[in-house]
Amino acid sequence: MNQSHYDVIIIGSGAGGGTLAHRLAPSGARILLLERGDYVPREKDNWSTRAVNVEGKYAAKETWRDRAGKELHPHTNYWVGGNTKFYGAALFRLRREDFGELRHAGGISPAWPIGYDELEPYYTEAEHLYQVHGERGADPTEPPASAPYRYPAVSHEPRIQQLSDDWAQLGCRPFHVPLGVMLDERNPRQSRCIRCETCDGHPCLVSAKSDAQVICVDPALQYPNVTLVTGAYVSRLDTDASGREVTTVHVTRNGAEEVYRGDLVVVSCGAINSAALLLRSASDRHPRGLANGSDVVGRHYMGHINSVLMALSKCPNPTVFQKTLALNDFYFGSEEWPHPMGHISFVGKLDGVTLSAGAPAIAPGWTLELMGRHSLDFWLTSEDLPDPENRVTLDRDGRIVLSYRLNNEEGHRRLIAKLETLMQRQRACAVHGHECHQGLFSRNLFVGQRIPLAGVAHQNGTIRFGRDSRSSALDPNCRAHEVDNLYVVDGSFFPSSGAVNPALTIMANALRVGDHILGRLGSRRSDAVATAALGAAV
Ligand SMILES: Cc1cc2nc3c(=O)[nH]c(=O)nc-3n(C[C@H](O)[C@H](O)[C@H](O)COP(=O)(O)OP(=O)(O)OC[C@H]3O[C@@H](n4cnc5c(N)ncnc54)[C@H](O)[C@@H]3O)c2cc1C
Ligand code: SF4
């Protein structure tokens, strides 16, 4: 049995854990990063839509269950860098209003215990760290920022530019998606990113995506005080007799049990696995699960209401990198509907192979291959509200059960209707006239698919932070109310989910919590020095 002691143990190396490790690395503190996965192998399959989307080569090989006991195979990834290895790298800030209470058609989106201004400097830092390419001031709902993006927005290809122009002519304010890809369009021969069609959902074969492994974990490992252990599944956390301090981190690795000890323990396994870990760590002192006197751990699971919608036209869409355009005009509602609707953007370009995995209803007269060549592939996100009954629990064998009932759907339906209307009002195509779109965008050809429960890409909310220990598990610094040396820095802490992609908020918060932890480590060090000095003087 391996026994080792560290100043900080971080469990999980994704957006939260990886970013935190990067923040703490220069401090000299002994840091251990425990990651259940390995490095994603660099191989041609990284960019194969068949291997990635049809065969699920890199997806977690686990089975969870839903509320009814039906098996589900989660679309999640266990690797160094976590889900950021596969993300589309659209790195948005939540809106300022998302931090306050917001009234939705389906209920209340609760306020956060910190305001936007508290996170703002960390958003800026996270954007710089993750090399976000964007344009300030074009997104009409964008919150104020203290610095410009360091890199110019990724340009639109002609079909996407045409759509952007059409939307602008209709009075909308389309803008460029802020993206974490290392693309240098002014210097293509030097550019690390080659602008390919297999980015969103795929690992980057040339390490040009700003993911947590490339940007944070690998640089952190340059410090001698940082250690990464891969293949290390954390099964349980034990506390001392008082229940106020985690003393032992139990790991299963290569079929054997290992034990690690740290002064501070940070859980960052993703919102579902972090909740599961705390629930698995129930004890006499914490009978409902570690740090769960409030009974909120595992509850309030949110994952956004997401839809992929394909708009077909007679003209092909030859776009390679499609995820450059977004629309937030309806984020907070519209003139006729005073409630939030959400965010319109794109997924990576779909092809026939990808469509064959869980294909939407085929449009009459079209093959999947043809649909893939002629579609614009939209991604629509609306906010789902925190419901205590939407939750992560464990079954008798310790397996994850994800219970979820969709809520707040009306805004999403209206967002889809808005997009449909906008698409029907596109300018006439030079080749086919209005025939290019008309009819093609009638209901039966505007095919769409709601992302199913297994699509847990935007998971958040299961270990919420707050000021009141009766209704939250973490304090505003993301430290457990009930356990002095336990923190959580993945997407679990969100009290509400907003309607933009979550990763930048997780990264910014990890930097914020990192500063808090550095303060704690610093004062501990100076206490130790003072005690030593006192000892010498006596
Ligand atoms: C296909 C896809 C596209 C996406 N696109 C975007 C996008 O464009 N923009 C955006 O903002 N977000 C996007 N996301 C979501 C984004 O990736 C997540 O929000 C983000 O990675 C979550 O960060 P996290 O730290 O909470 O968890 P993760 O990044 O998932 O990290 C958790 C880590 O913990 C490890 N782990 C889990 N359990 C254990 C355990 N018991 N012991 C040890 N280690 C453990 C996991 O292996 C993993 O490495 C996308 C996600 C997917 C899957
Ligand atoms: S080369 Fe660029 S576009 Fe292609 S996967 Fe890598 S970061 Fe994404």
CSV table of C-alpha atoms and ligand atoms in Angstrom, one decimal, residues 11-17 34-37 75-84 86-92 200-201 232-235 268-271 273 277 280 323 457-459 489-492 501-504 506, ligand 1:
chain,number,residue,atom,x,y,z
A,11,ILE,CA,-8.9,14.9,-7.9
A,12,GLY,CA,-9.7,15.3,-11.6
A,13,SER,CA,-7.6,17.2,-14.2
A,14,GLY,CA,-10.3,18.8,-16.4
A,15,ALA,CA,-11.5,22.4,-16.7
A,16,GLY,CA,-11.6,22.9,-12.9
A,17,GLY,CA,-8.9,20.6,-11.5
A,34,LEU,CA,-5.2,12.2,-9.3
A,35,GLU,CA,-6.8,11.4,-12.6
A,36,ARG,CA,-8.8,8.3,-13.3
A,37,GLY,CA,-8.0,8.5,-17.0
A,75,HIS,CA,-21.4,10.9,-23.3
A,76,THR,CA,-18.5,11.8,-21.1
A,77,ASN,CA,-14.7,11.4,-21.2
A,78,TYR,CA,-12.2,10.2,-18.6
A,79,TRP,CA,-8.8,11.5,-19.7
A,80,VAL,CA,-6.1,13.9,-18.6
A,81,GLY,CA,-7.7,17.2,-19.4
A,82,GLY,CA,-11.2,15.8,-18.8
A,83,ASN,CA,-13.9,16.8,-21.2
A,84,THR,CA,-12.0,19.8,-22.4
A,86,PHE,CA,-13.3,16.9,-26.6
A,87,TYR,CA,-15.0,20.2,-26.1
A,88,GLY,CA,-15.8,22.7,-28.9
A,89,ALA,CA,-13.7,25.4,-27.0
A,90,ALA,CA,-16.5,28.0,-27.2
A,91,LEU,CA,-15.4,30.0,-24.1
A,92,PHE,CA,-18.2,32.3,-23.0
A,200,ASP,CA,-16.0,20.0,-31.7
A,201,GLY,CA,-16.3,16.6,-30.0
A,232,ALA,CA,-6.1,6.7,-10.4
A,233,TYR,CA,-9.8,6.2,-9.6
A,234,VAL,CA,-10.7,7.9,-6.3
A,235,SER,CA,-13.2,5.7,-4.6
A,268,SER,CA,-13.0,18.2,-9.4
A,269,CYS,CA,-14.3,15.0,-11.0
A,270,GLY,CA,-17.1,16.7,-13.0
A,271,ALA,CA,-20.5,17.5,-11.5
A,273,ASN,CA,-18.8,12.1,-10.5
A,277,LEU,CA,-17.7,10.5,-4.7
A,280,ARG,CA,-19.8,7.2,-1.6
A,323,LYS,CA,-18.6,27.0,-35.0
A,457,ALA,CA,-21.6,17.5,-21.6
A,458,HIS,CA,-22.8,20.6,-19.7
A,459,GLN,CA,-23.4,18.9,-16.3
A,489,VAL,CA,-13.9,23.4,-8.2
A,490,ASP,CA,-15.6,21.6,-11.1
A,491,GLY,CA,-19.1,22.5,-12.5
A,492,SER,CA,-20.8,21.2,-9.4
A,501,ASN,CA,-21.4,26.9,-22.4
A,502,PRO,CA,-20.0,26.4,-18.9
A,503,ALA,CA,-16.2,25.8,-19.2
A,504,LEU,CA,-14.9,29.3,-19.0
A,506,ILE,CA,-15.4,26.7,-14.3
B,1,LIG,C1,-18.3,17.0,-26.9
B,1,LIG,C2,-18.3,18.2,-25.9
B,1,LIG,C3,-18.3,19.5,-26.3
B,1,LIG,C4,-18.2,20.5,-25.4
B,1,LIG,N1,-18.1,21.8,-25.9
B,1,LIG,C5,-18.0,22.8,-25.0
B,1,LIG,C6,-17.8,24.1,-25.4
B,1,LIG,O1,-17.6,24.4,-26.6
B,1,LIG,N2,-17.7,25.1,-24.5
B,1,LIG,C7,-17.8,24.9,-23.2
B,1,LIG,O2,-17.7,25.8,-22.4
B,1,LIG,N3,-18.0,23.6,-22.7
B,1,LIG,C8,-18.1,22.6,-23.6
B,1,LIG,N4,-18.2,21.3,-23.1
B,1,LIG,C9,-18.3,21.1,-21.7
B,1,LIG,C10,-17.0,21.2,-21.0
B,1,LIG,O3,-16.1,20.3,-21.5
B,1,LIG,C11,-17.2,21.0,-19.5
B,1,LIG,O4,-18.1,22.0,-19.0
B,1,LIG,C12,-15.9,21.0,-18.7
B,1,LIG,O5,-14.9,20.2,-19.2
B,1,LIG,C13,-16.3,20.6,-17.2
B,1,LIG,O6,-15.2,20.8,-16.4
B,1,LIG,P1,-15.1,20.0,-15.0
B,1,LIG,O7,-13.8,20.3,-14.4
B,1,LIG,O8,-16.3,20.2,-14.3
B,1,LIG,O9,-15.1,18.4,-15.4
B,1,LIG,P2,-14.2,17.6,-16.5
B,1,LIG,O10,-13.5,18.5,-17.5
B,1,LIG,O11,-15.1,16.5,-17.0
B,1,LIG,O12,-13.1,16.9,-15.6
B,1,LIG,C14,-13.3,15.9,-14.7
B,1,LIG,C15,-12.1,15.0,-14.5
B,1,LIG,O13,-12.3,14.2,-13.4
B,1,LIG,C16,-11.9,12.9,-13.7
B,1,LIG,N5,-12.6,12.0,-12.8
B,1,LIG,C17,-13.9,11.7,-12.7
B,1,LIG,N6,-14.1,10.9,-11.7
B,1,LIG,C18,-13.0,10.6,-11.1
B,1,LIG,C19,-12.6,9.9,-9.9
B,1,LIG,N7,-13.5,9.2,-9.2
B,1,LIG,N8,-11.3,9.8,-9.6
B,1,LIG,C20,-10.3,10.4,-10.3
B,1,LIG,N9,-10.6,11.2,-11.4
B,1,LIG,C21,-11.9,11.3,-11.8
B,1,LIG,C22,-12.3,12.7,-15.2
B,1,LIG,O14,-11.6,11.7,-15.8
B,1,LIG,C23,-12.0,14.1,-15.7
B,1,LIG,O15,-10.7,14.2,-16.2
B,1,LIG,C24,-18.3,20.3,-24.0
B,1,LIG,C25,-18.3,18.9,-23.5
B,1,LIG,C26,-18.3,17.9,-24.5
B,1,LIG,C27,-18.3,16.5,-23.9
